[in-house]
Short mmCIF file of C-alpha atoms (C1' of nucleotides) in Angstrom, two decimals:
data_model
loop_
_atom_site.label_atom_id
_atom_site.label_comp_id
_atom_site.label_asym_id
_atom_site.label_seq_id
_atom_site.Cartn_x
_atom_site.Cartn_y
_atom_site.Cartn_z
CA MET A 112 111.24 131.71 119.51
CA PHE A 113 108.93 130.12 122.04
CA GLY A 114 105.90 128.03 120.97
CA LEU A 115 103.27 126.76 123.30
CA VAL A 116 101.85 122.93 123.34
CA ASP A 117 98.11 123.60 124.90
CA CYS A 118 95.96 120.65 125.41
CA ASN A 119 91.78 120.81 124.41
CA ASN A 120 89.77 121.09 126.54
CA PHE A 121 92.09 118.22 129.02
CA TYR A 122 90.43 116.78 131.27
CA VAL A 123 87.75 115.57 129.09
CA SER A 124 90.11 114.74 126.04
CA CYS A 125 91.56 112.51 129.24
CA GLU A 126 88.34 110.57 129.53
CA ARG A 127 87.86 110.74 125.69
CA VAL A 128 91.03 108.48 125.38
CA PHE A 129 89.84 105.69 127.20
CA GLN A 130 86.16 106.18 126.18
CA PRO A 131 85.94 107.07 122.46
CA ARG A 132 82.21 106.64 122.96
CA LEU A 133 82.28 110.58 124.22
CA GLU A 134 83.54 111.70 120.95
CA GLY A 135 81.05 114.26 119.76
CA ARG A 136 79.22 114.42 122.52
CA PRO A 137 78.82 117.41 125.36
CA VAL A 138 80.87 116.61 128.18
CA VAL A 139 81.79 118.49 131.21
CA ILE A 140 84.31 117.49 133.93
CA LEU A 141 83.32 118.40 137.87
CA SER A 142 85.74 120.27 139.90
CA ASN A 143 86.69 118.61 143.48
CA ASN A 144 83.60 118.13 145.78
CA ASP A 145 81.85 117.49 142.38
CA GLY A 146 81.17 121.99 143.33
CA CYS A 147 81.81 123.59 139.67
CA ILE A 148 82.19 122.87 135.69
CA ILE A 149 85.86 122.80 135.14
CA SER A 150 86.97 120.92 131.72
CA ARG A 151 84.68 121.31 128.93
CA SER A 152 84.11 119.25 125.78
CA ALA A 153 83.25 122.36 122.42
CA GLU A 154 79.60 120.51 122.19
CA ALA A 155 79.37 121.55 126.33
CA LYS A 156 81.21 125.04 125.32
CA ALA A 157 78.73 125.67 122.51
CA LEU A 158 75.28 124.82 124.87
CA GLY A 159 76.86 128.22 126.89
CA LEU A 160 77.73 125.88 130.23
CA LYS A 161 80.84 128.32 131.61
CA MET A 162 83.88 127.41 133.02
CA GLY A 163 83.33 128.15 136.51
CA ASP A 164 79.39 127.12 136.27
CA PRO A 165 78.43 125.57 140.22
CA TYR A 166 76.63 122.17 139.00
CA PHE A 167 73.72 122.78 141.46
CA GLN A 168 72.85 125.38 139.08
CA VAL A 169 73.39 123.91 135.87
CA LYS A 170 72.31 120.49 136.95
CA GLU A 171 68.74 120.79 135.23
CA GLN A 172 70.67 122.16 132.29
CA LEU A 173 73.42 119.23 131.89
CA ARG A 174 70.14 116.29 132.17
CA ARG A 175 68.16 118.28 129.57
CA ASP A 176 70.77 118.18 126.90
CA SER A 177 72.35 115.17 127.95
CA VAL A 178 75.44 116.46 128.60
CA GLN A 179 78.10 113.81 130.15
CA VAL A 180 78.81 114.39 133.19
CA PHE A 181 82.68 113.33 135.61
CA SER A 182 84.09 114.31 138.47
CA SER A 183 87.49 115.50 138.39
CA ASN A 184 90.02 112.25 138.39
CA TYR A 185 93.89 113.94 138.76
CA THR A 186 95.51 110.67 139.10
CA LEU A 187 94.55 109.80 135.05
CA TYR A 188 95.28 113.40 133.87
CA GLY A 189 98.48 113.51 136.10
CA ASP A 190 99.74 110.43 134.35
CA MET A 191 98.61 111.69 130.97
CA SER A 192 99.82 115.11 131.25
CA ARG A 193 102.90 113.39 132.20
CA ARG A 194 103.01 111.31 128.57
CA VAL A 195 102.15 114.07 127.08
CA MET A 196 105.30 116.32 128.46
CA HIS A 197 107.88 113.16 127.90
CA TYR A 198 106.97 112.99 124.49
CA LEU A 199 107.92 116.91 123.96
CA GLY A 200 110.95 116.40 126.17
CA ALA A 201 112.03 113.95 124.05
CA THR A 202 111.80 115.80 120.72
CA VAL A 203 112.42 119.72 120.81
CA PRO A 204 115.67 120.60 123.11
CA ALA A 205 113.87 122.30 126.28
CA VAL A 206 110.87 122.51 127.39
CA GLU A 207 109.60 123.81 130.63
CA ILE A 208 106.19 122.41 132.21
CA TYR A 209 103.83 125.43 132.67
CA SER A 210 100.89 123.67 133.60
CA ILE A 211 99.05 119.93 133.69
CA ASP A 212 97.97 120.67 129.91
CA GLU A 213 100.97 123.29 128.58
CA ALA A 214 104.63 123.62 128.07
CA PHE A 215 106.49 126.10 126.40
CA LEU A 216 109.55 125.35 124.36
CA ASP A 217 112.71 126.96 123.26
CA LEU A 218 112.45 126.50 119.57
CA GLY A 219 115.09 129.60 119.41
CA GLY A 220 117.84 129.10 116.63
CA LEU A 221 116.01 125.74 115.13
CA GLU A 222 114.47 127.88 111.89
CA GLN A 223 117.75 127.34 110.18
CA HIS A 224 118.16 123.60 110.76
CA LEU A 225 115.09 122.82 110.08
CA THR A 226 114.85 124.49 106.20
CA PRO A 227 114.73 123.28 103.91
CA TYR A 228 115.19 119.74 104.65
CA LEU A 229 113.35 120.00 107.30
CA GLY A 230 110.80 122.55 106.13
CA ASN A 231 109.78 125.72 108.33
CA LEU A 232 109.04 125.54 112.45
CA THR A 233 105.31 125.28 110.90
CA ASP A 234 105.98 122.25 109.92
CA LEU A 235 107.64 121.02 113.51
CA ALA A 236 104.77 122.43 115.29
CA GLN A 237 102.17 120.55 113.01
CA ARG A 238 104.32 117.49 113.83
CA LEU A 239 104.69 117.53 116.98
CA ARG A 240 101.03 118.05 117.10
CA VAL A 241 100.62 114.40 115.30
CA GLY A 242 103.09 113.38 117.21
CA VAL A 243 100.82 113.94 120.73
CA LYS A 244 97.76 113.16 119.15
CA ALA A 245 99.02 109.47 117.55
CA ARG A 246 101.37 108.74 120.69
CA THR A 247 98.89 109.78 123.48
CA GLY A 248 95.58 110.07 122.47
CA ILE A 249 95.66 113.74 123.61
CA PRO A 250 94.10 117.01 120.72
CA VAL A 251 96.83 119.92 121.10
CA CYS A 252 97.41 123.30 119.61
CA VAL A 253 100.82 125.12 118.82
CA GLY A 254 101.03 128.54 119.04
CA VAL A 255 104.65 129.93 117.63
CA ALA A 256 106.02 133.89 118.69
CA PRO A 257 108.77 135.32 119.63
CA THR A 258 107.55 136.59 123.27
CA LYS A 259 105.73 133.53 126.08
CA THR A 260 102.79 136.12 125.91
CA LEU A 261 102.62 136.52 121.25
CA ALA A 262 102.87 132.37 121.64
CA LYS A 263 99.93 132.25 124.25
CA LEU A 264 97.19 134.72 122.05
CA ALA A 265 99.39 132.92 118.96
CA ASN A 266 97.89 129.15 119.97
CA ARG A 267 94.60 131.09 121.75
CA LEU A 268 93.83 131.72 117.84
CA ALA A 269 95.12 128.51 116.30
CA LYS A 270 92.83 127.03 118.69
CA LYS A 271 89.75 129.82 117.42
CA ASP A 272 89.95 128.98 114.12
CA ALA A 273 89.70 125.50 112.62
CA GLY A 274 91.99 126.56 109.24
CA LEU A 275 94.88 127.02 110.86
CA GLY A 276 95.07 123.33 111.11
CA GLY A 277 96.16 123.58 114.88
CA VAL A 278 98.72 125.86 113.94
CA LEU A 279 99.88 129.49 113.99
CA TYR A 280 103.44 130.97 113.94
CA LEU A 281 103.62 135.00 113.78
CA ASP A 282 106.88 134.79 111.84
CA SER A 283 106.26 138.21 110.60
CA GLY A 284 105.34 142.38 111.35
CA GLU A 285 102.25 141.77 109.73
CA ARG A 286 101.43 138.73 111.50
CA ARG A 287 102.15 139.62 115.02
CA ALA A 288 99.97 142.47 113.80
CA TRP A 289 96.84 140.55 112.54
CA ALA A 290 97.11 138.36 115.31
CA LEU A 291 96.28 141.04 117.62
CA GLY A 292 93.87 142.71 115.92
CA GLN A 293 91.85 139.73 116.38
CA VAL A 294 92.16 138.80 120.37
CA PRO A 295 89.68 140.45 122.88
CA VAL A 296 92.01 142.26 125.42
CA GLY A 297 90.83 140.41 128.60
CA ASP A 298 91.44 137.50 126.08
CA VAL A 299 94.77 138.42 126.47
CA TRP A 300 97.61 136.07 129.34
CA GLY A 301 97.27 138.74 131.74
CA VAL A 302 94.73 140.34 131.71
CA GLY A 303 91.76 139.54 134.32
CA ARG A 304 88.20 139.90 134.46
CA GLN A 305 89.60 143.45 136.69
CA TYR A 306 92.33 145.21 134.57
CA ALA A 307 89.60 143.76 131.41
CA GLN A 308 87.02 146.11 133.24
CA LYS A 309 89.52 149.10 133.46
CA LEU A 310 91.52 148.69 130.35
CA THR A 311 88.42 148.65 128.14
CA ALA A 312 86.64 151.48 130.78
CA ALA A 313 89.86 153.21 129.13
CA GLY A 314 88.73 152.77 125.66
CA ILE A 315 91.81 149.72 124.87
CA ASP A 316 89.46 147.16 123.41
CA SER A 317 92.14 144.84 121.50
CA ALA A 318 96.03 143.19 121.81
CA ALA A 319 96.52 145.85 119.65
CA ASP A 320 95.53 148.77 121.40
CA LEU A 321 96.69 147.33 124.68
CA ALA A 322 99.73 147.09 122.57
CA ARG A 323 100.19 150.76 121.74
CA VAL A 324 100.07 151.74 125.33
CA SER A 325 103.24 154.07 126.94
CA GLU A 326 104.72 152.12 129.59
CA SER A 327 104.36 154.74 132.51
CA TRP A 328 100.38 153.85 131.57
CA ALA A 329 100.90 150.57 131.56
CA ARG A 330 102.89 151.37 135.26
CA LYS A 331 100.41 152.90 136.45
CA PHE A 332 97.58 150.45 135.73
CA LEU A 333 98.10 147.11 135.42
CA GLY A 334 100.05 146.38 138.81
CA GLY A 335 103.27 147.84 138.10
CA VAL A 336 106.67 146.08 136.67
CA VAL A 337 103.92 143.15 135.59
CA GLY A 338 102.17 145.65 133.27
CA ALA A 339 104.36 147.51 132.03
CA ARG A 340 106.55 143.53 130.78
CA LEU A 341 103.26 142.72 129.26
CA VAL A 342 102.72 145.48 126.72
CA ARG A 343 106.69 144.77 125.72
CA GLU A 344 106.11 141.39 125.23
CA LEU A 345 102.82 142.03 123.18
CA GLN A 346 105.47 144.51 120.50
CA GLY A 347 107.46 142.00 120.62
CA TYR A 348 110.38 142.37 123.29
CA PRO A 349 110.99 139.60 125.62
CA CYS A 350 110.47 139.56 129.46
CA ALA A 351 110.86 136.21 130.00
CA GLY A 352 112.54 133.37 129.69
CA LEU A 353 112.22 129.56 129.30
CA ALA A 354 112.56 127.58 132.80
CA PRO A 355 113.33 124.50 131.68
CA SER A 356 112.37 121.42 133.47
CA GLU A 357 115.55 119.50 134.43
CA ASP A 358 113.61 116.16 134.63
CA GLY A 359 110.80 116.70 132.88
CA THR A 360 108.20 117.42 136.25
CA LEU A 361 107.35 120.53 137.69
CA ARG A 362 109.58 121.95 140.40
CA ARG A 363 107.20 124.39 143.36
CA GLN A 364 108.46 126.90 145.31
CA SER A 365 105.72 126.27 147.35
CA ILE A 366 103.32 123.01 148.01
CA SER A 367 99.70 123.16 149.81
CA CYS A 368 96.65 121.45 150.10
CA SER A 369 93.65 122.07 150.48
CA ARG A 370 90.22 120.68 150.52
CA THR A 371 86.70 122.30 151.22
CA PHE A 372 84.60 119.51 153.47
CA GLY A 373 82.03 117.03 151.89
CA ARG A 374 79.49 119.30 154.70
CA PRO A 375 80.61 122.16 157.52
CA LEU A 376 82.90 120.71 160.32
CA ARG A 377 82.27 122.76 163.83
CA GLU A 378 84.23 120.17 166.05
CA ARG A 379 87.82 120.98 166.58
CA ALA A 380 88.39 116.91 165.98
CA SER A 381 87.59 116.55 163.02
CA VAL A 382 89.70 120.18 161.67
CA LEU A 383 92.42 118.53 162.98
CA GLY A 384 91.74 115.22 160.95
CA ALA A 385 91.36 116.88 157.47
CA LEU A 386 94.62 119.11 158.13
CA SER A 387 96.49 116.17 159.57
CA ALA A 388 95.62 113.95 155.92
CA PHE A 389 96.71 117.64 153.79
CA VAL A 390 99.92 118.04 156.02
CA ALA A 391 100.54 113.95 154.60
CA ARG A 392 99.63 115.08 151.25
CA ALA A 393 101.39 117.90 150.87
CA ALA A 394 104.62 116.77 153.17
CA GLU A 395 103.77 113.75 150.38
CA LYS A 396 104.60 116.11 147.50
CA LEU A 397 107.41 117.76 149.29
CA ARG A 398 109.63 114.26 149.57
CA ARG A 399 108.67 113.75 145.82
CA GLN A 400 110.23 117.23 144.79
CA GLY A 401 113.06 115.89 147.37
CA ASP A 402 112.70 119.69 148.89
CA LEU A 403 112.08 120.44 153.04
CA ALA A 404 110.29 123.10 154.33
CA HIS A 405 110.97 126.00 156.64
CA VAL A 406 107.48 127.87 156.85
CA LEU A 407 104.44 125.98 157.18
CA THR A 408 100.66 127.77 156.97
CA VAL A 409 96.92 126.71 158.80
CA PHE A 410 93.89 128.31 157.64
CA ILE A 411 90.65 127.89 157.95
CA SER A 412 87.82 128.83 156.35
CA LYS A 413 83.54 129.15 156.78
CA SER A 414 80.99 129.70 154.41
CA ARG A 415 81.64 132.87 151.53
CA TYR A 416 78.44 132.31 151.28
CA GLY A 417 75.24 132.90 152.88
CA PRO A 418 74.82 136.02 155.40
CA ASP A 419 78.07 136.18 157.19
CA ALA A 420 79.76 136.07 153.58
CA GLY A 421 83.00 138.46 154.48
CA GLY A 422 86.52 137.84 156.79
CA HIS A 423 84.99 134.47 156.48
CA SER A 424 89.53 132.99 156.14
CA ARG A 425 91.67 132.73 159.50
CA SER A 426 95.15 131.63 158.56
CA ALA A 427 98.44 131.01 160.68
CA VAL A 428 102.25 131.13 159.91
CA LEU A 429 105.00 129.47 161.65
CA THR A 430 108.54 129.42 160.23
CA LEU A 431 110.15 126.46 161.83
CA PRO A 432 113.72 125.96 163.77
CA VAL A 433 114.74 123.62 161.47
CA PRO A 434 113.35 122.67 157.78
CA THR A 435 111.65 119.21 157.51
CA SER A 436 109.79 117.21 155.05
CA ASP A 437 108.71 115.10 158.14
CA THR A 438 104.86 114.37 158.44
CA ARG A 439 105.41 113.99 161.66
CA GLU A 440 106.33 117.31 162.61
CA LEU A 441 104.85 118.56 160.57
CA THR A 442 101.88 117.67 162.08
CA ALA A 443 102.39 118.31 166.05
CA ARG A 444 103.73 122.04 164.35
CA ALA A 445 99.69 122.69 162.46
CA ALA A 446 98.15 121.78 165.07
CA GLN A 447 99.61 123.86 167.21
CA LEU A 448 97.91 126.48 164.29
CA LEU A 449 95.22 125.42 164.43
CA GLY A 450 95.21 126.22 167.54
CA ARG A 451 96.34 129.76 167.13
CA ILE A 452 93.19 130.90 164.69
CA TRP A 453 90.47 127.77 166.36
CA GLU A 454 87.43 130.29 166.75
CA PRO A 455 85.39 127.39 169.18
CA GLY A 456 81.44 127.95 168.35
CA ALA A 457 82.56 129.08 164.50
CA VAL A 458 82.04 126.42 161.61
CA TYR A 459 83.88 125.84 159.28
CA VAL A 460 83.83 124.16 155.57
CA LYS A 461 86.99 124.00 154.07
CA ALA A 462 90.49 123.84 155.17
CA GLY A 463 93.95 123.43 154.23
CA VAL A 464 98.07 123.95 154.32
CA VAL A 465 100.57 125.18 153.16
CA MET A 466 104.67 124.71 152.87
CA ALA A 467 106.82 127.16 151.56
CA GLY A 468 110.22 128.58 152.24
CA LEU A 469 111.45 125.42 149.97
CA GLU A 470 115.25 124.45 150.17
CA ALA A 471 117.39 120.80 149.18
CA PRO A 472 118.20 118.94 152.69
CA GLY A 473 122.11 119.64 153.17
CA GLY A 474 121.37 123.82 152.50
CA GLN A 475 121.08 124.55 156.17
CA GLN A 476 123.27 121.54 157.53
CA LEU A 477 126.23 123.44 158.59
CA GLY A 478 128.22 123.14 161.49
CA LEU A 479 128.89 124.76 164.85
CA PHE A 480 131.83 127.01 162.73
CA GLY A 481 130.25 127.16 159.69
CA GLU A 482 131.67 124.35 158.56
CA ALA A 483 130.03 123.12 154.59
CA ALA A 484 133.06 120.22 154.83
CA PRO A 485 132.20 116.58 156.09
CA LEU A 486 133.06 116.02 159.69
CA ALA A 487 135.10 112.79 161.08
CA ALA A 488 133.11 109.64 160.88
CA GLY A 489 130.66 109.62 163.90
CA LEU A 490 130.83 112.98 164.08
CA TYR A 491 128.19 114.50 162.27
CA PRO A 492 126.72 117.03 163.91
CA VAL A 493 123.10 116.03 165.81
CA GLY A 494 120.51 118.15 163.15
CA ALA A 495 121.67 115.89 160.37
CA ALA A 496 121.44 112.72 162.46
CA VAL A 497 117.36 113.24 162.76
CA GLU A 498 117.65 114.28 159.70
CA GLY A 499 118.77 110.95 158.01
CA ARG A 500 116.66 109.13 160.87
CA SER A 501 113.44 110.40 159.85
CA ALA A 502 114.37 110.31 156.13
CA GLN A 503 114.49 106.49 155.93
CA MET A 504 111.15 106.45 158.37
CA MET A 505 109.88 108.71 155.57
CA ALA A 506 111.03 107.46 152.89
CA ALA A 507 109.80 103.68 153.83
CA LEU A 508 105.87 104.95 155.05
CA ASP A 509 106.51 106.69 150.98
CA GLY A 510 107.42 103.49 149.42
CA LEU A 511 104.14 101.68 151.31
CA ASN A 512 102.00 103.76 150.40
CA ALA A 513 103.14 103.89 146.95
CA ARG A 514 103.12 100.33 146.50
CA PHE A 515 99.84 99.08 149.01
CA GLY A 516 97.81 102.97 148.00
CA ARG A 517 97.61 105.83 148.78
CA GLY A 518 96.87 106.53 153.04
CA THR A 519 97.67 102.87 153.40
CA VAL A 520 100.37 104.05 156.15
CA GLN A 521 99.07 106.78 158.28
CA LEU A 522 99.21 108.91 161.41
CA ALA A 523 96.34 107.78 163.83
CA ALA A 524 95.58 112.10 163.73
CA ALA A 525 94.53 111.52 160.28
CA LEU A 526 92.23 109.26 160.30
CA GLY A 527 88.71 109.91 160.56
CA PRO A 528 86.70 109.15 163.79
CA LYS A 529 87.08 106.29 166.03
CA GLY A 530 85.51 103.45 164.92
CA GLY A 531 85.15 103.52 161.46
CA GLY A 532 82.15 105.17 159.95
CA PRO A 533 82.77 108.15 157.54
CA VAL A 534 85.46 109.98 157.19
CA PRO A 535 83.95 113.99 157.75
CA TRP A 536 85.51 116.07 155.78
CA LYS A 537 85.56 113.41 152.20
CA GLY A 538 83.64 115.35 149.62
CA GLN A 539 82.01 114.06 146.82
CA ALA A 540 83.21 112.37 144.13
CA ALA A 541 80.59 110.22 142.48
CA TRP A 542 80.79 110.34 138.97
CA ARG A 543 84.89 109.31 139.14
CA THR A 544 86.35 107.21 136.15
CA PRO A 545 88.98 104.23 137.10
CA ALA A 546 92.60 105.32 137.45
CA TYR A 547 92.68 103.34 134.03
CA THR A 548 96.95 103.73 133.76
CA THR A 549 98.32 103.25 136.93
CA ARG A 550 97.04 101.23 139.20
CA LEU A 551 96.27 97.82 138.36
CA GLU A 552 92.64 96.66 139.09
CA ASP A 553 91.87 99.51 137.03
CA LEU A 554 93.23 97.91 133.82
CA MET A 555 90.69 98.36 131.22
CA THR A 556 89.43 94.53 129.83
CA VAL A 557 89.03 94.06 126.22
CA ASN A 558 86.46 91.33 125.67
"C1'" DT B 37 117.96 162.48 172.59
"C1'" DC B 38 117.43 163.44 167.93
"C1'" DT B 39 117.90 162.54 162.80
"C1'" DG B 40 118.83 160.35 157.99
"C1'" DG B 41 119.27 156.70 155.04
"C1'" DG B 42 119.71 152.30 154.13
"C1'" DG B 43 118.50 147.05 154.24
"C1'" DT B 44 116.35 142.57 155.62
"C1'" DC B 45 111.96 140.66 157.28
"C1'" DC B 46 107.81 140.10 157.42
"C1'" DT B 47 102.73 140.08 156.39
"C1'" DA B 48 98.70 141.82 154.21
"C1'" DG B 49 97.04 141.70 150.68
"C1'" DG B 50 95.62 142.28 145.84
"C1'" DA B 51 96.49 140.24 141.28
"C1'" DC B 52 96.80 137.28 138.11
"C1'" DC B 53 97.00 131.81 135.47
"C1'" DC B 54 95.21 127.06 135.31
"C1'" DT C 128 71.19 120.99 150.66
"C1'" DC C 129 75.29 122.17 146.59
"C1'" DT C 130 80.09 127.20 143.86
"C1'" DG C 131 87.85 123.60 143.45
"C1'" DG C 132 92.55 123.51 144.13
"C1'" DG C 133 96.68 124.87 142.93
"C1'" DG C 134 100.36 128.08 142.02
"C1'" DT C 135 102.80 132.58 140.88
"C1'" DC C 136 104.25 137.66 141.27
"C1'" DC C 137 104.15 141.99 143.37
"C1'" DT C 138 104.04 145.71 146.21
"C1'" DA C 139 103.02 148.10 150.32
"C1'" DG C 140 104.23 149.45 155.15
"C1'" DG C 141 105.89 148.05 159.56
"C1'" DA C 142 109.36 146.28 162.40
"C1'" DC C 143 114.14 146.47 163.26
"C1'" DC C 144 119.12 146.35 162.52
"C1'" DC C 145 122.83 149.56 161.91
#
DNA sequence: TCTGGGGTCCTAGGACCC
DNA sequence: TCTGGGGTCCTAGGACCC
């Protein structure tokens, strides 16, 4: 049995924890660069504001309706997320952190222990909900069902129907059938815009309809094995298990960093400066996860809008001879890759780096004859010695940046233009709230 | 030289998610 | 002027190898 805990309007809820005056008022959070809406309070949704609405298009409405607008504050959201996940991890046997604001729970086998002394799974879910709210201030809803897809569906209904008290347990075939009938097919987990269109054109309108299609039909029209699994999960047969997080953090298979620039850039040095900063950030994440990257990708994009839309992005990939997490090595490689795709005269609006082929250190460190055991003292392979020095250097870098703030120590390549001035690629964040929980200077003062 | 099957690796693209 | 960022998984095709 799976549980799904999903924070309600997570980013808005985080801001409300520190600004109670925002309760009951329409609030939206903007994406990086204050580009578009990525989180809305219930009141903002009621005003017709949509996920992904570009800010410049809804600016007037936001003003007219007195909507409270904030730039995103990922430092704060990340820290609040850790608190929620930590509580869940301490309360149930296994948790899979699915995203910053969602976690799957393993509730298998729990039911018999609960009855009658502790109540049923619905009661447990209720206690979780109350517990998260009490400890973090974040409201959540919980869905419980035999498959992940059904747990998502239950969660969605728990959110929509206030009468359910924030919790829905699909504990019988009848209740599952009822739930499937309530949900439009486009709201099923795994059905996006393209598939929704295809499905409704074929007369499949609800999750219940989708649960009735044949496996071959699902394979043919919904992306092969993915579609087949989706339908099975709706029918109540689990096709995916829980991937528990051992240390309460999310382990990634690739790590990236990309940004839309504050203004379009045409000078290669400026784009390289941005890329260097992105490499530094991504490598930091990589080291925090304790991994080395074997594959590095760099991409640069021209505008998606306006007359020359289409064919707007180019990328270059490199398999590194030796996996690394060293910012200096990765920065040098990224510069090489940029050289392969750079078009003089073009104007770029965005760039990014992706690190993939992640592996733990040591995995590739076999000796000349493939031996895994350590050699005699003083005879470690050269690669390991280099890696040791690099690791020390990077640990020192991370330590300084952790203590004195991100970007305290960085490569010269990642700095802005000589002589100071604004960093050319930095974007807008006009309404960012303080990092209340992670920066001493930003602690709230109570008078 | 041609033929065939099977495996791996890489790339590009497409769909989806939060 | 102004349209996010960071992920996942799967498929198909080509190169190359045995």
